[in-house]
Short mmCIF file of C-alpha atoms and ligand atoms in Angstrom, two decimals:
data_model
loop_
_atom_site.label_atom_id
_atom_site.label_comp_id
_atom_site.label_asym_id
_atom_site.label_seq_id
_atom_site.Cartn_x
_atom_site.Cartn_y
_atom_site.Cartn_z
CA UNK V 739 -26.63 31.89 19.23
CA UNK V 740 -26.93 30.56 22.95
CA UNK V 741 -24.08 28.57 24.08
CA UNK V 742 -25.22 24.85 24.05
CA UNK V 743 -25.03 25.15 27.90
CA UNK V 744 -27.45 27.30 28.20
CA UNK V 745 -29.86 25.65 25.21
CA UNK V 746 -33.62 25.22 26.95
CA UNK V 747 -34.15 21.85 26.90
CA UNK V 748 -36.78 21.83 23.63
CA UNK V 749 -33.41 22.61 22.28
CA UNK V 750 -31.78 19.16 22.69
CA UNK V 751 -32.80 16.99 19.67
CA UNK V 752 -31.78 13.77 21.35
CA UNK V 753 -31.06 13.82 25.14
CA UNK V 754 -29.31 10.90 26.99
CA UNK V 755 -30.61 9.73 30.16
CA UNK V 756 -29.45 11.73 33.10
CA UNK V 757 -25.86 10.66 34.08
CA UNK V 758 -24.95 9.34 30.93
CA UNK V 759 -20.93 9.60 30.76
CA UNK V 760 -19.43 11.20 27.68
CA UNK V 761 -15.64 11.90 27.32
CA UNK V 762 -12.69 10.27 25.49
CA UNK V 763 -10.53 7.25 25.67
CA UNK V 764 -7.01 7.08 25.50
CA UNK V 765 -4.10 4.10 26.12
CA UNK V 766 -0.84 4.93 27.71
CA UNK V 767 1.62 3.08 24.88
CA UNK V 768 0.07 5.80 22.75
CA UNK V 769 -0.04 8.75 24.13
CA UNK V 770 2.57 9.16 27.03
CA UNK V 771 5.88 8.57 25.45
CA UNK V 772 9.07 6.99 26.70
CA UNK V 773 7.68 3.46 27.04
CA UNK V 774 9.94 0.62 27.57
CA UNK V 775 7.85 -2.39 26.64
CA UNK V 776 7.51 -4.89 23.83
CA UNK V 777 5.88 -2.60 21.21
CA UNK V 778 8.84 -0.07 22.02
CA UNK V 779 11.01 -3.25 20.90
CA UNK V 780 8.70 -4.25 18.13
CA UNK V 781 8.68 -1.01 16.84
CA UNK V 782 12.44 -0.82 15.79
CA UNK V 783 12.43 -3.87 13.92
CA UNK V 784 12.29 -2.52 10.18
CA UNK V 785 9.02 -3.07 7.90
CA UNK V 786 6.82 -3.06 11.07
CA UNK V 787 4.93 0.62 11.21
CA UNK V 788 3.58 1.87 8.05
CA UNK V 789 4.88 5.08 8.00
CA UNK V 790 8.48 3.85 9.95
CA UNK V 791 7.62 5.99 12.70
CA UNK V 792 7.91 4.81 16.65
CA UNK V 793 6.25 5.66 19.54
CA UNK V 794 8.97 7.91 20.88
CA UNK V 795 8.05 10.61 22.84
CA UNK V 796 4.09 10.11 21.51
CA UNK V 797 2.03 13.09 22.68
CA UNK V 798 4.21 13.88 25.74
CA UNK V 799 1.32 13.15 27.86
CA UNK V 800 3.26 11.44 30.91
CA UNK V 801 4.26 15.01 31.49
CA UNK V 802 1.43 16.84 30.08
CA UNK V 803 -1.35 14.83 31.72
CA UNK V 804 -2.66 17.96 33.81
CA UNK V 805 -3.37 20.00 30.69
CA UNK V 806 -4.91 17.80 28.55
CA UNK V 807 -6.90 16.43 31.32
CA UNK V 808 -7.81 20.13 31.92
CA UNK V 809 -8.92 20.40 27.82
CA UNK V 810 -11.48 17.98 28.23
CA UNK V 811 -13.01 19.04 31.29
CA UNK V 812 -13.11 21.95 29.13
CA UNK V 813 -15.31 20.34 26.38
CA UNK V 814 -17.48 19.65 28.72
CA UNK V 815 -17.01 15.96 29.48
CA UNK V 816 -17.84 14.14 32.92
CA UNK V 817 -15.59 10.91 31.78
CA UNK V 818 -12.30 9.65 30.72
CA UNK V 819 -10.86 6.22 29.83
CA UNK V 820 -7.05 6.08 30.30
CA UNK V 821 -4.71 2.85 30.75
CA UNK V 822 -2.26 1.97 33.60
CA UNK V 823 1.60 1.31 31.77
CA UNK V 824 2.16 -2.44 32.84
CA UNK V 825 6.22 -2.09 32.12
CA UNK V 826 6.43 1.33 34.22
CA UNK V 827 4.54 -0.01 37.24
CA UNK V 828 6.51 -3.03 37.12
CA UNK V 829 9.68 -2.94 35.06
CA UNK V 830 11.09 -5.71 36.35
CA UNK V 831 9.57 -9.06 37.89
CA UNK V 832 8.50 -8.35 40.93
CA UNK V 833 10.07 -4.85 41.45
CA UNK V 834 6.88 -2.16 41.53
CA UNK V 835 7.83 1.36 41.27
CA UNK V 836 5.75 3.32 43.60
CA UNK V 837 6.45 6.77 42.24
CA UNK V 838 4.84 5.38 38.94
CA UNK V 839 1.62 4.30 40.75
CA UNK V 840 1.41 7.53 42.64
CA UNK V 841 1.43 9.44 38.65
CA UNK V 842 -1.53 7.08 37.99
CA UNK V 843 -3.22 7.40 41.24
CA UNK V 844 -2.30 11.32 40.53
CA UNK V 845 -3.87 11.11 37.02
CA UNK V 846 -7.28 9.22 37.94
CA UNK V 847 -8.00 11.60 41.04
CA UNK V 848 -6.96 14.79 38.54
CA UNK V 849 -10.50 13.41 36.28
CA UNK V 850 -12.15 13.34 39.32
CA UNK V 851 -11.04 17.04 40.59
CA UNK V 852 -12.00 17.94 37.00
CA UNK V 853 -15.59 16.22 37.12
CA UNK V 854 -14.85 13.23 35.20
CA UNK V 855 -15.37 9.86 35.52
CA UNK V 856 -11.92 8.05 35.47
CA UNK V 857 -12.10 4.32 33.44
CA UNK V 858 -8.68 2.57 33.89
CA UNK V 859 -7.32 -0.37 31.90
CA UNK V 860 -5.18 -2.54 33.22
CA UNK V 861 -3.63 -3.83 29.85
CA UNK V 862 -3.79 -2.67 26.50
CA UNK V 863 -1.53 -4.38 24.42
CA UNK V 864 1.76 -3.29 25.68
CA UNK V 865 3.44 -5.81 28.01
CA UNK V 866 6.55 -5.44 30.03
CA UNK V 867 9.75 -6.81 27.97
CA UNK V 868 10.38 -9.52 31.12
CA UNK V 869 7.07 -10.77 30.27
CA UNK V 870 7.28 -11.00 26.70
CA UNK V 871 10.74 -12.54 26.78
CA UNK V 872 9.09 -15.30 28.81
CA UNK V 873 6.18 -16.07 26.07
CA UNK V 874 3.99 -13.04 26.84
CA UNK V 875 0.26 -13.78 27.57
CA UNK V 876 1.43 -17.55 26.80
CA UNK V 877 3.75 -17.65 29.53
CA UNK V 878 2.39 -20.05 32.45
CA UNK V 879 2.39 -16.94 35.15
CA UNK V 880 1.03 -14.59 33.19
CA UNK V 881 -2.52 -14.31 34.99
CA UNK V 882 -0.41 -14.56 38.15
CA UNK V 883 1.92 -11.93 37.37
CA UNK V 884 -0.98 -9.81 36.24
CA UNK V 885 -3.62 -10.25 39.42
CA UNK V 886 -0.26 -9.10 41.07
CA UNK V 887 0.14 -6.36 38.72
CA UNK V 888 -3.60 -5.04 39.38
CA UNK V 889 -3.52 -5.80 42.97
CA UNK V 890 -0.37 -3.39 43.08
CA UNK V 891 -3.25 -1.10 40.81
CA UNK V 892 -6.02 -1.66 42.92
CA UNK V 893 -4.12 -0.65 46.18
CA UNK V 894 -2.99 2.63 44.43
CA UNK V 895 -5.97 4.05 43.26
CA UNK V 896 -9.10 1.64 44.36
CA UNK V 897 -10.64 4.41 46.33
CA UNK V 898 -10.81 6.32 43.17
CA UNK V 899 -11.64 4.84 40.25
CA UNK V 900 -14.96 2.74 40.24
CA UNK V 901 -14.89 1.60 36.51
CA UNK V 902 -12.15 -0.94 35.62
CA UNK V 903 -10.79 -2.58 32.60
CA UNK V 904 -8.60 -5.44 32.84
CA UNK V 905 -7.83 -5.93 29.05
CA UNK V 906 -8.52 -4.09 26.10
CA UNK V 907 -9.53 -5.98 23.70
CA UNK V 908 -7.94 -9.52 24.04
CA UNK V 909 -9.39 -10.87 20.47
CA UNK V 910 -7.32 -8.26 18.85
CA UNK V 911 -4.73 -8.80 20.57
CA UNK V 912 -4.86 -12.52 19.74
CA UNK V 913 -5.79 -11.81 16.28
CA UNK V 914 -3.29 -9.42 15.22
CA UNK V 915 -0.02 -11.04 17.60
CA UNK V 916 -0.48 -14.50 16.69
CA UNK V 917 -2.86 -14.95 13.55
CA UNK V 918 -1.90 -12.37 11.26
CA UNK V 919 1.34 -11.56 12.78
CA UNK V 920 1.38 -7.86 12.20
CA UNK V 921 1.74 -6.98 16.06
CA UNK V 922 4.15 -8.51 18.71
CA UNK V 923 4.62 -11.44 19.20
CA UNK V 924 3.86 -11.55 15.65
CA UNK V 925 4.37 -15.50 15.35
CA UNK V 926 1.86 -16.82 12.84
CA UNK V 927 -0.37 -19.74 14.27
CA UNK V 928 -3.47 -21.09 14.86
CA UNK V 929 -2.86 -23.26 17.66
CA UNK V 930 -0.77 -20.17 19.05
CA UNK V 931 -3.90 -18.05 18.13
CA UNK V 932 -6.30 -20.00 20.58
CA UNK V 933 -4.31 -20.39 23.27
CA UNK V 934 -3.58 -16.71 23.85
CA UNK V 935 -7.42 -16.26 24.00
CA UNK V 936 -7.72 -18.86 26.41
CA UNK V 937 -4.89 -17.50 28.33
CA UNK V 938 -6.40 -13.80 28.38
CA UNK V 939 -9.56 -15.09 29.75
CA UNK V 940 -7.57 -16.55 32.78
CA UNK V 941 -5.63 -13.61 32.54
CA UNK V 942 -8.53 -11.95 32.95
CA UNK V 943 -10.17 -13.71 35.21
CA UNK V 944 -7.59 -13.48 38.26
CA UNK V 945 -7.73 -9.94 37.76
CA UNK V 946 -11.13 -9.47 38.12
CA UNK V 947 -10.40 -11.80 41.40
CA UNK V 948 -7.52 -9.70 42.83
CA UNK V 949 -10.35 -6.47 42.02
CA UNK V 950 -13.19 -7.98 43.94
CA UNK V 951 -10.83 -9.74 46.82
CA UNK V 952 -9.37 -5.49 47.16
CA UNK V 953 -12.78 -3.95 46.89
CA UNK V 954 -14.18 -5.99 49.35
CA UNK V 955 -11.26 -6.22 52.08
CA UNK V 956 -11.39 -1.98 51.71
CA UNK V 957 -15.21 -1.29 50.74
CA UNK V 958 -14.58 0.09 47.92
CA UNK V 959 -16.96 -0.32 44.29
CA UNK V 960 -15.53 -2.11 41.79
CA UNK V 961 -17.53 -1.92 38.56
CA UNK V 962 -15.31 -4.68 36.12
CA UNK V 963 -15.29 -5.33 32.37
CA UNK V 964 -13.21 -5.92 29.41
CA UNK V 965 -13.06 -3.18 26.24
CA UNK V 966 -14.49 -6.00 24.08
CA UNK V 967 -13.79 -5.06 19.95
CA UNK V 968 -17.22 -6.11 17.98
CA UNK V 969 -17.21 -6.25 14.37
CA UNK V 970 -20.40 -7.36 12.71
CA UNK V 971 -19.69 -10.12 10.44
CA UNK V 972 -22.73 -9.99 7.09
CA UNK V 973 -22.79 -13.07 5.11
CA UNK V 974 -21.63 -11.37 1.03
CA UNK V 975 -25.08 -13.44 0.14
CA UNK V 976 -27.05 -13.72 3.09
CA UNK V 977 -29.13 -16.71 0.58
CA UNK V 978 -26.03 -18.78 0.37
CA UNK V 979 -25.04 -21.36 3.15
CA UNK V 980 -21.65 -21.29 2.58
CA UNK V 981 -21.57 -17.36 2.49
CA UNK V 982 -23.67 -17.34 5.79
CA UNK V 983 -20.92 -20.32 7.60
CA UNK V 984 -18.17 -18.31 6.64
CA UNK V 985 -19.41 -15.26 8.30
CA UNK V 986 -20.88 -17.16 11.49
CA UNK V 987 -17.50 -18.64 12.31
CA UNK V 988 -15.38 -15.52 12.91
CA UNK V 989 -18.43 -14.48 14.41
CA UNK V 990 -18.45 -17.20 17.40
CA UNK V 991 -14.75 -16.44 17.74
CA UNK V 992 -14.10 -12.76 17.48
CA UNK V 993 -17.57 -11.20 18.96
CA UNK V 994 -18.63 -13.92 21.02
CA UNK V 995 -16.27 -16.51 22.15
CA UNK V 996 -14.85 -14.28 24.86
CA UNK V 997 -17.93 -12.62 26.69
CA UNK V 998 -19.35 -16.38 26.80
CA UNK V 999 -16.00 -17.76 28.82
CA UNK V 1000 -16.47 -14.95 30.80
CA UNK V 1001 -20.34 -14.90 31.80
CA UNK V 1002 -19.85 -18.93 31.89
CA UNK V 1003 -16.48 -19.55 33.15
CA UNK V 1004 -15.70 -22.10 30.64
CA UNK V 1005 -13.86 -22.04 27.87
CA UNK V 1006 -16.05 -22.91 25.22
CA UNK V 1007 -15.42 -25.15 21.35
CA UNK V 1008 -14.02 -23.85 19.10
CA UNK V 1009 -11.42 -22.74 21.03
CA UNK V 1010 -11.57 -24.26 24.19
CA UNK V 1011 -13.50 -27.99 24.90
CA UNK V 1012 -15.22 -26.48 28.00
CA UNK V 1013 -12.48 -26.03 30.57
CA UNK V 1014 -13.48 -24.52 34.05
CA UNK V 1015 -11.74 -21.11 34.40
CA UNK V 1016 -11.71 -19.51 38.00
CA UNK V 1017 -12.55 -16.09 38.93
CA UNK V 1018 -14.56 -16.17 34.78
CA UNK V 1019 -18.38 -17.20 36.02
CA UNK V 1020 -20.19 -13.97 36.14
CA UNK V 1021 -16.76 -11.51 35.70
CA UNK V 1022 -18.21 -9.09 33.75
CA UNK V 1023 -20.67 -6.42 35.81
CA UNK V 1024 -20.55 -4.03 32.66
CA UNK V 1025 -19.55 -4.70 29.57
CA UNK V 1026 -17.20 -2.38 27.44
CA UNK V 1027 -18.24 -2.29 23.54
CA UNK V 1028 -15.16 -0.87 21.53
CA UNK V 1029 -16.67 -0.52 18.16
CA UNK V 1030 -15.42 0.99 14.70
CA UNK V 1031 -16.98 -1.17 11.71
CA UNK V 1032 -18.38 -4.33 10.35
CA UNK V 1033 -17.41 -6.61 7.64
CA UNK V 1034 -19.03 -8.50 4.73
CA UNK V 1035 -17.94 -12.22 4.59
CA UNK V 1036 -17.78 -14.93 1.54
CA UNK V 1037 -17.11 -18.41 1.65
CA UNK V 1038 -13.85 -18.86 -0.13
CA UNK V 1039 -12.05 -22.11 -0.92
CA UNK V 1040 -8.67 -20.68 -1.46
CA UNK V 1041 -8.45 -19.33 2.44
CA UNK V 1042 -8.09 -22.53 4.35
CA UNK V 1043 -5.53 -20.42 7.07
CA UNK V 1044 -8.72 -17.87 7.61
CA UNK V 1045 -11.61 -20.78 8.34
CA UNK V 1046 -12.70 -20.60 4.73
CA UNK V 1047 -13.61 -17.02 5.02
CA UNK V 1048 -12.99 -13.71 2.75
CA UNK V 1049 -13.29 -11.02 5.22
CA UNK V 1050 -13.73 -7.14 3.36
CA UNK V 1051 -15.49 -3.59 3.83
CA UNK V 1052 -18.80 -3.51 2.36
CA UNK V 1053 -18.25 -1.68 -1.18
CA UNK V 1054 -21.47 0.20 -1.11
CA UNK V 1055 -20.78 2.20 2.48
CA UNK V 1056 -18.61 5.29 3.11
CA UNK V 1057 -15.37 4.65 4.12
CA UNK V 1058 -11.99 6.35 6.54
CA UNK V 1059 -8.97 6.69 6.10
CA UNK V 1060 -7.71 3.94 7.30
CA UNK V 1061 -10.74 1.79 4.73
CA UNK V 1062 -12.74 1.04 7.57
CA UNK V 1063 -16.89 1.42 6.78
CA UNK V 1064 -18.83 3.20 8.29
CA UNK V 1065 -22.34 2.95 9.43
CA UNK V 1066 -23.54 3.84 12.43
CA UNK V 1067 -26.22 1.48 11.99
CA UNK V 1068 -23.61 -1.04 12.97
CA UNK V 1069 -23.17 0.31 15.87
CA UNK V 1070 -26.87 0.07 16.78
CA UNK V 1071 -26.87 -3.35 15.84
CA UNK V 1072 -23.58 -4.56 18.38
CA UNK V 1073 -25.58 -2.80 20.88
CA UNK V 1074 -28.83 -4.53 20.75
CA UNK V 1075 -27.16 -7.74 19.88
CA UNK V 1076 -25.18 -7.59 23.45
CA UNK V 1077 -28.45 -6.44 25.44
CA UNK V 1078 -30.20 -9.55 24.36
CA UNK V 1079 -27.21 -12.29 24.68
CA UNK V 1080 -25.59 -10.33 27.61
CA UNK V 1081 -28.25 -8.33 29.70
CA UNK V 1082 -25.65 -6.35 31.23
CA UNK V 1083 -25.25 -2.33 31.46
CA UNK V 1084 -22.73 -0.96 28.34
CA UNK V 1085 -20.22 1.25 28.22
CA UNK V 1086 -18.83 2.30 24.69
CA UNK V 1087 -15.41 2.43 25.71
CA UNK V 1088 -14.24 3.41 22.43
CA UNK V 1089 -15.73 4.27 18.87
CA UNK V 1090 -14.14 6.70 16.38
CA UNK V 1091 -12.99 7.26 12.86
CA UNK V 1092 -9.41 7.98 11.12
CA UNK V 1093 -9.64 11.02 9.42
CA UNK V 1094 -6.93 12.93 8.02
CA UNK V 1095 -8.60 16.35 8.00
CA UNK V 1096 -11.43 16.05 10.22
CA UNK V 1097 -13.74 16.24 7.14
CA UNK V 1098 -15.88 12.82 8.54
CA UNK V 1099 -15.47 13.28 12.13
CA UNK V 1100 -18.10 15.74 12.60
CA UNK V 1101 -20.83 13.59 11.00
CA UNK V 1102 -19.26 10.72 12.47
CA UNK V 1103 -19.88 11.47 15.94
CA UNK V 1104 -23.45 13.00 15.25
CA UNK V 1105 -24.67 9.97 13.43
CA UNK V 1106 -23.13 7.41 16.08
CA UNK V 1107 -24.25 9.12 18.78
CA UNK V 1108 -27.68 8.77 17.41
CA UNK V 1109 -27.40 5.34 16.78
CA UNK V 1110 -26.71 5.00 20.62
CA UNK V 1111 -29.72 7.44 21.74
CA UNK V 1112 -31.74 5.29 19.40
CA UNK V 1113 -30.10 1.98 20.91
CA UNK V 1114 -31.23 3.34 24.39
CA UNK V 1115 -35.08 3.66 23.04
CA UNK V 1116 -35.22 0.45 21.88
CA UNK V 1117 -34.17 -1.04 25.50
CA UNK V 1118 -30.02 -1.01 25.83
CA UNK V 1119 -29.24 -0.31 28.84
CA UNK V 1120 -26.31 1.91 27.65
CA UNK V 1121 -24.19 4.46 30.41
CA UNK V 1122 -21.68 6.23 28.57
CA UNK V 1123 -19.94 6.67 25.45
CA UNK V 1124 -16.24 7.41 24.87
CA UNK V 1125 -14.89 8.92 21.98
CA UNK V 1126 -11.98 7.01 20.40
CA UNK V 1127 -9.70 9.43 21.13
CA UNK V 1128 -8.98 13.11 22.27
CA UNK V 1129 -5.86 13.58 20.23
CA UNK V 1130 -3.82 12.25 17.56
CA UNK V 1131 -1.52 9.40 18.89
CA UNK V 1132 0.52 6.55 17.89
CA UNK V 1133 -2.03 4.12 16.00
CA UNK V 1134 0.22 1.10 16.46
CA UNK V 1135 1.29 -0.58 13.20
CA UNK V 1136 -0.08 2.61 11.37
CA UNK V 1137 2.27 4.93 13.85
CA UNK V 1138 1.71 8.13 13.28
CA UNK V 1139 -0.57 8.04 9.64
CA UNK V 1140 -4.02 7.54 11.35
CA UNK V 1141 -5.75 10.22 13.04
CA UNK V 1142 -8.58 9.44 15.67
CA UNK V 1143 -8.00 12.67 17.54
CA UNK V 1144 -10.11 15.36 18.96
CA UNK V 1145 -6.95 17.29 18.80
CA UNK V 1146 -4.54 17.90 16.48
CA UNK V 1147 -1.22 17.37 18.07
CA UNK V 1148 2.01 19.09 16.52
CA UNK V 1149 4.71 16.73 16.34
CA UNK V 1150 7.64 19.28 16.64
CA UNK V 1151 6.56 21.63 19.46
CA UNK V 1152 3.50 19.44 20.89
CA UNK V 1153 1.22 21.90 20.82
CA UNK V 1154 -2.26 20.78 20.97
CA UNK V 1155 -4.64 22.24 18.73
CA UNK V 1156 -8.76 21.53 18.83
CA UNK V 1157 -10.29 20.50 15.25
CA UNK V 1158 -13.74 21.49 14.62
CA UNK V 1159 -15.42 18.07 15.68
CA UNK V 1160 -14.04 19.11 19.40
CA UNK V 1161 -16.20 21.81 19.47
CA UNK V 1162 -18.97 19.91 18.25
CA UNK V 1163 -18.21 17.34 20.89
CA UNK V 1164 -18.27 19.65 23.51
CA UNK V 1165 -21.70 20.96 22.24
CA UNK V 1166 -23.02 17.66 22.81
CA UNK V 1167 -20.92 16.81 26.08
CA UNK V 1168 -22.57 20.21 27.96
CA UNK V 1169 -25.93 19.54 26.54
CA UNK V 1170 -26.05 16.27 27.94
CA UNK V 1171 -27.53 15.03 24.17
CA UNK V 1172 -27.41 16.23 20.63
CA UNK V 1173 -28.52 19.59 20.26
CA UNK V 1174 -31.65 20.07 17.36
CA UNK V 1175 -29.22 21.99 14.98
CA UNK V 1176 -26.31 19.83 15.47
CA UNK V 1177 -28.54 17.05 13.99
CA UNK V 1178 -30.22 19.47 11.42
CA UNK V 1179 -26.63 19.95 9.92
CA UNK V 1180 -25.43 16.62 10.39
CA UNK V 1181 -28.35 15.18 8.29
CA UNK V 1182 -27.71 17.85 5.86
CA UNK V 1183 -24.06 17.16 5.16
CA UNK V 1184 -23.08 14.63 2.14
CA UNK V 1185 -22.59 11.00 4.22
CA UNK V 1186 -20.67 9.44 1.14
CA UNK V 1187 -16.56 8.93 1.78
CA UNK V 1188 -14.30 11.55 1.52
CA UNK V 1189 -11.71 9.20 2.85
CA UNK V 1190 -8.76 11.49 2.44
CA UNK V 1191 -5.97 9.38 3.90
C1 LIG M 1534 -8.65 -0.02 18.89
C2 LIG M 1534 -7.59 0.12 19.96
C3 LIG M 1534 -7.13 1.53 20.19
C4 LIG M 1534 -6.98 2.29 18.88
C5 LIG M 1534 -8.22 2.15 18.04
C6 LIG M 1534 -8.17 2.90 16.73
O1 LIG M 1534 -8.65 -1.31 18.38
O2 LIG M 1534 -8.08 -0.38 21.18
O3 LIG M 1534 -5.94 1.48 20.93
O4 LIG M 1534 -5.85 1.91 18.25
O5 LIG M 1534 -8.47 0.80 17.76
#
């Protein structure tokens, strides 16, 4: 057989458009090790992570950064999504540790060297302890203390990186710290619940503003988005009203809410009553889709705490390990959905499946993949797509019992070790599309869970 490089292009079943970025996303909480933040807190608290794991030395990667950045340019890929450590550029107020921003200024010009595109976050979910013991997001100066934060950022690696993140996905983080209470700050509330999401959009917001204000003063490009989570929310009984409300409220909040304060600058009902934000009008020049599954929804009397609503997987689909559907026609569907509310250029800045075994992953990445080629026929204007993640990491409140990765990582020695499905990535990565056989044996394999977690 040809190697997939070197496939004529009758080969290629499904070919993106030329320059369409393909590589992996990773966050730093999860994958460096040694982090001294509030999840490194959280995590020692007992009862918190499934499996009573923590973080601990992760995958290592703070030291091993070179080679694994040198195993994906291997695959093939000409992109990678990593995230800046808050609490080690800044561990305490005020104090920035240069050496810190030179490893991340070292890290996003190493995916260049290597012919990748380098995506940075500012902020996913970690924060730095003098932050959280001040309220966290809901402290007054947190969007000042992070525009400072990025600014610091910005001035390390602005004439690098091009494509920036300033939060991964702030209606998780809302959702999980303050609504269900199984992350930190884990305090249960509503009223707590909708004023973190006002306070990331401000959050967000002045970074975006200390971005632009550094671009411009250096003339550098800034592209700037959020990694925005979308779950598709299906009424149980699309014919009953009540079934159809329940499902259109966490719909407004969790996959809408935030992308309108941020192409608006308001804060809109029901969580905000319209307040100006600055720096929010027109923030977004991309937008990130981080997407894993949808949800059915019933009305339900007994759930006053959750608007009325009985959120679940849809019995009838496949499922992971970790009980999450799947259906790449989901992912279709967020994709088109954005395009027509938010005519903006997409990034999928994370998509993926927990699988114990790597027994889904395979299809999983075929079939999604198509969903996006098929997204891009229909009119999305979508640029890359980022594989949630290149090896098995820290899942947060699941620690170590979830596996998204590419790569197998051996807890004891750290040896990294490629499963099957990162040889089939890196098929599709040098081919620039999904080859014709690829697709042949995907649509040949049984679809129906195996869900062996
Ligand atoms: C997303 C997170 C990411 C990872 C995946 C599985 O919600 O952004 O860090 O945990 O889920």
């Amino acid at each position: 057989m040809p190697e997939p490089s070197r496939l004529p292009p009758d080969e290629v079943a499904l070919r993106f458009p030329d320059g369409f970025l393909l590589g992996c996303a990773t966050a730093s909480h999860q994958v460096e090790g040694g982090n001294h933040n509030d999840w490194s807190e959280f995590e020692r608290q007992p009862g918190r992570i499934l499996d009573g794991s923590i973080s601990g030395t992760a995958c290592d990667h703070w030291n091993r950064w070179p080679q694994d950045l040198d195993d994906l340019a291997a695959l093939g890929q000409n992109a990678h999504r990593f995230s800046v450590e808050w609490a080690r550029v800044e561990p305490q107020e005020g104090r920035f540790d240069l050496e810190v921003l030179d490893h991340y200024a070292a890290v996003a010009a190493g995916c260049r060297e290597r012919g990748m595109e380098p995506f940075v976050t500012l902020h996913h979910f970690t924060l730095p302890l003098w932050l959280a013991e001040r309220g966290g997001v809901l402290a007054p100066e947190a969007p000042l203390r992070f525009a400072r934060y990025t600014a610091a950022c910005a001035k390390a690696m602005g004439e690098t990186v091009r494509w920036w993140v300033t939060i991964n996905e702030p209606v998780i983080l809302a959702v999980l710290g303050y609504l269900e209470g199984h992350w930190p700050p884990a305090r249960r509330s509503l009223p707590r619940t909708f004023a973190a999401l006002r306070a990331l959009v401000r959050m967000h917001a002045s970074a975006a503003t200390a971005l632009r204000a550094a671009a411009r003063r250096h003339g550098w490009e800034a592209r700037i988005s959020v990694a925005h989570h979308m779950r598709g929310m299906t009424p149980e009984d699309p014919g009953s009203r009540l079934d159809r409300l329940a499902a259109a409220i966490p719909d407004l909040v969790l996959n809408r809410w935030f992308l309108l304060a941020c192409r608006d600058g308001r804060l809109p009902a029901p969580v905000g009553r319209g307040q100006p934000v600055e720096g929010a009008a027109g923030s977004l020049d991309w937008i990130g889709l981080n997407y894993y599954a949808d949800e059915l929804v019933g009305f339900d009397i007994r759930r006053p705490g959750s608007l009325f609503a009985r959120r679940g997987p849809d019995p009838s689909l496949p499922r992971s390990s970790f009980g999450w559907t799947i259906d790449p026609g989901g992912l279709h569907r967020a994709l088109l959905r954005l395009s027509k509310e938010f005519p903006l250029p997409i990034v999928i800045t994370e998509n993926g499946v927990a699988d114990q075994d790597d027994e889904l992953r395979p299809r999983f990445i075929v079939d999604h993949l198509a969903a996006v080629h098929s997204a891009i026929a229909a009119g999305a204007d979508v640029r890359g797509y980022l594989h949630w993640t290149s090896m098995d990491n820290f899942e947060w409140a699941e620690g170590y019992s979830k596996r998204f990765g590419l790569f197998a990582v051996d807890r004891q020695t750290m040896r990294r070790r490629p499963k099957p499905s990162a040889e089939l990535y890196a098929r599709i990565c040098r081919a620039g599309g999904i080859p014709r056989e690829l697709l042949a044996d995907a649509l040949a394999a049984p679809r129906t869970g195996i869900a062996s977690g």
